Coordinates of C-alpha atoms in Angstrom, one line a residue:
M1 CA -1.4 73.2 -42.5
S2 CA 1.3 71.4 -44.5
Q3 CA 3.5 68.9 -42.8
F4 CA 6.4 71.1 -44.0
A5 CA 4.9 74.4 -42.8
R6 CA 7.7 75.0 -40.2
V7 CA 10.6 73.6 -42.3
M8 CA 13.3 76.3 -43.0
V9 CA 15.1 75.7 -46.3
L10 CA 18.2 77.4 -47.8
V11 CA 18.3 77.1 -51.6
V12 CA 21.8 77.7 -53.1
D13 CA 22.3 77.9 -56.8
D14 CA 24.2 80.3 -59.0
N15 CA 21.4 80.1 -61.6
H16 CA 18.6 82.5 -60.6
Y17 CA 16.0 80.6 -62.6
M18 CA 16.9 77.3 -60.9
R19 CA 16.4 79.0 -57.6
V20 CA 13.0 80.3 -58.7
I21 CA 12.0 76.7 -59.9
V22 CA 13.1 75.1 -56.6
C23 CA 11.4 77.8 -54.4
T24 CA 8.2 77.4 -56.4
M25 CA 8.3 73.6 -55.8
L26 CA 8.9 74.2 -52.1
R27 CA 6.1 76.7 -51.8
A28 CA 3.7 74.3 -53.6
I29 CA 4.2 71.8 -50.8
G30 CA 3.7 74.4 -48.1
I31 CA 7.3 75.5 -47.3
T32 CA 7.4 79.3 -47.0
L33 CA 10.4 79.7 -44.7
I34 CA 13.0 79.9 -47.6
R35 CA 16.2 81.9 -48.0
E36 CA 18.3 82.0 -51.2
A37 CA 22.0 82.3 -51.9
S38 CA 23.7 82.6 -55.3
D39 CA 26.9 80.8 -54.3
G40 CA 28.5 78.9 -51.5
A41 CA 30.2 81.9 -50.0
E42 CA 26.9 83.7 -49.6
A43 CA 25.3 80.6 -48.2
L44 CA 28.0 80.2 -45.5
E45 CA 27.2 83.8 -44.4
I46 CA 23.5 83.0 -44.2
V47 CA 24.1 79.8 -42.2
R48 CA 26.2 81.8 -39.6
D49 CA 23.0 83.8 -38.6
W50 CA 20.2 81.4 -39.6
R51 CA 19.9 77.7 -39.0
P52 CA 18.0 76.1 -41.8
D53 CA 16.5 72.7 -41.3
V54 CA 17.6 71.6 -44.8
I55 CA 20.0 73.0 -47.4
I56 CA 19.4 72.4 -51.1
L57 CA 22.3 73.3 -53.2
D58 CA 23.9 73.0 -56.6
L59 CA 27.1 71.0 -57.2
V60 CA 28.7 73.3 -59.8
M61 CA 29.0 77.0 -58.7
E62 CA 31.6 79.7 -58.8
T63 CA 33.6 80.7 -55.8
I64 CA 32.7 77.8 -53.5
D65 CA 31.0 74.8 -55.2
G66 CA 28.6 72.4 -53.5
I67 CA 31.3 69.9 -52.6
E68 CA 33.5 72.5 -50.9
F69 CA 30.5 74.1 -49.2
T70 CA 29.5 70.7 -47.8
R71 CA 33.0 70.1 -46.5
L72 CA 33.1 73.5 -44.8
I73 CA 29.7 72.9 -43.2
R74 CA 30.6 69.4 -42.0
R75 CA 34.3 69.9 -41.0
G76 CA 34.9 73.6 -40.7
T77 CA 36.3 74.6 -37.3
D78 CA 33.9 77.6 -37.3
S79 CA 30.9 75.7 -38.7
S80 CA 27.8 76.7 -36.7
H81 CA 25.5 74.0 -38.2
P82 CA 27.5 70.8 -39.1
Y83 CA 24.6 68.4 -38.8
V84 CA 22.1 70.1 -41.2
P85 CA 20.8 67.8 -43.9
I86 CA 22.1 68.7 -47.3
I87 CA 20.4 67.8 -50.6
M88 CA 22.6 68.3 -53.6
M89 CA 21.2 69.1 -57.1
T90 CA 23.3 68.2 -60.1
G91 CA 23.3 67.5 -63.7
H92 CA 26.6 65.7 -63.2
T93 CA 25.4 62.3 -62.1
D94 CA 28.4 60.2 -63.2
R95 CA 29.6 57.8 -60.4
R96 CA 32.7 59.8 -59.6
R97 CA 30.7 63.0 -58.8
V98 CA 28.1 61.2 -56.9
L99 CA 30.7 59.5 -54.7
E100 CA 32.5 62.8 -54.3
A101 CA 29.3 64.4 -53.0
R102 CA 28.5 61.4 -50.7
D103 CA 32.1 61.4 -49.3
A104 CA 31.9 65.2 -48.6
G105 CA 28.9 64.5 -46.4
V106 CA 25.8 65.1 -48.6
N107 CA 22.7 63.4 -47.3
E108 CA 20.8 63.1 -50.7
I109 CA 21.4 63.8 -54.3
V110 CA 18.7 64.8 -56.8
A111 CA 19.5 64.9 -60.6
K112 CA 18.7 67.8 -62.8
P113 CA 16.4 68.4 -64.5
L114 CA 14.5 68.3 -61.3
T115 CA 11.0 66.9 -60.9
A116 CA 8.8 68.0 -58.0
R117 CA 8.4 64.3 -57.0
A118 CA 12.2 63.7 -56.8
L119 CA 12.7 66.8 -54.7
I120 CA 9.8 66.0 -52.3
D121 CA 11.0 62.4 -51.9
R122 CA 14.5 63.7 -51.0
L123 CA 13.0 66.2 -48.5
K124 CA 10.9 63.6 -46.9
S125 CA 13.9 61.3 -46.7
V126 CA 16.1 63.8 -44.8
I127 CA 13.3 65.0 -42.6
N128 CA 11.6 61.7 -41.7
N129 CA 14.4 59.2 -42.0
E130 CA 17.4 60.8 -40.2
R131 CA 20.4 58.6 -40.6
G132 CA 23.1 58.0 -38.0
W133 CA 26.0 60.3 -37.8
V134 CA 29.7 59.4 -38.4
K135 CA 32.6 61.5 -37.3
S136 CA 36.1 60.1 -38.0
S137 CA 39.5 61.5 -39.0
T138 CA 38.6 61.2 -42.7
Y139 CA 34.8 61.7 -42.8
V140 CA 32.1 63.7 -41.1
G141 CA 28.5 63.3 -42.2
P142 CA 25.5 61.0 -42.4
D143 CA 26.2 57.2 -42.3
R144 CA 26.8 56.3 -45.9
R145 CA 25.6 52.7 -45.4
R146 CA 21.9 52.5 -46.5
R147 CA 21.2 48.8 -46.4
T148 CA 20.3 46.8 -43.4
L149 CA 21.1 43.1 -43.9
P150 CA 18.1 41.0 -42.7
G151 CA 20.2 38.3 -41.1
Y152 CA 22.7 40.6 -39.4
K153 CA 23.2 40.0 -35.6
G154 CA 25.9 42.3 -34.4
P155 CA 27.4 45.8 -34.1
F156 CA 29.8 45.4 -37.1
R157 CA 28.7 45.5 -40.7
R158 CA 31.8 45.7 -42.7
T159 CA 33.6 42.7 -44.3
A160 CA 36.8 43.9 -42.7
D161 CA 35.3 43.6 -39.2
K162 CA 35.5 39.8 -39.5
A163 CA 39.1 39.9 -40.5
D164 CA 39.9 42.0 -37.4
G165 CA 38.3 39.4 -35.2
K166 CA 35.6 41.8 -34.0
M167 CA 32.7 39.5 -34.8

């Protein structure tokens, strides 16, 4: 039995063939509890009734794109599953788009064209290495800080924390 046998995944992409490719990759590693949506609006409907363990979605889609979908899941007043890990697939990997996705609350980003290894690595990351959660007036999502400084000895990690006299 695969380590992923009980993992439920929602795949969201407006390109049918991309959904087929992603679902084929997921099945190859033992994930069979898969649902598909062709856009963000359909995905929101699915998430109302089904609580996937992971959502894999495209950035660029009609109606509701991946960024807006993530914001609605993370911050929507009627969101039924705000903490679900989200992996965003995109061919738009310029810094601005990556930061926009991160700031919307995406857990991981995988570049298109996808490789099975990249997708599996991101899945393992969100399943096995759950990051802390941040909820503030301007951001809701996984902790965006990925580095742990080896010599760090306190609760504050930002440069501004010293200036505030908190250290």
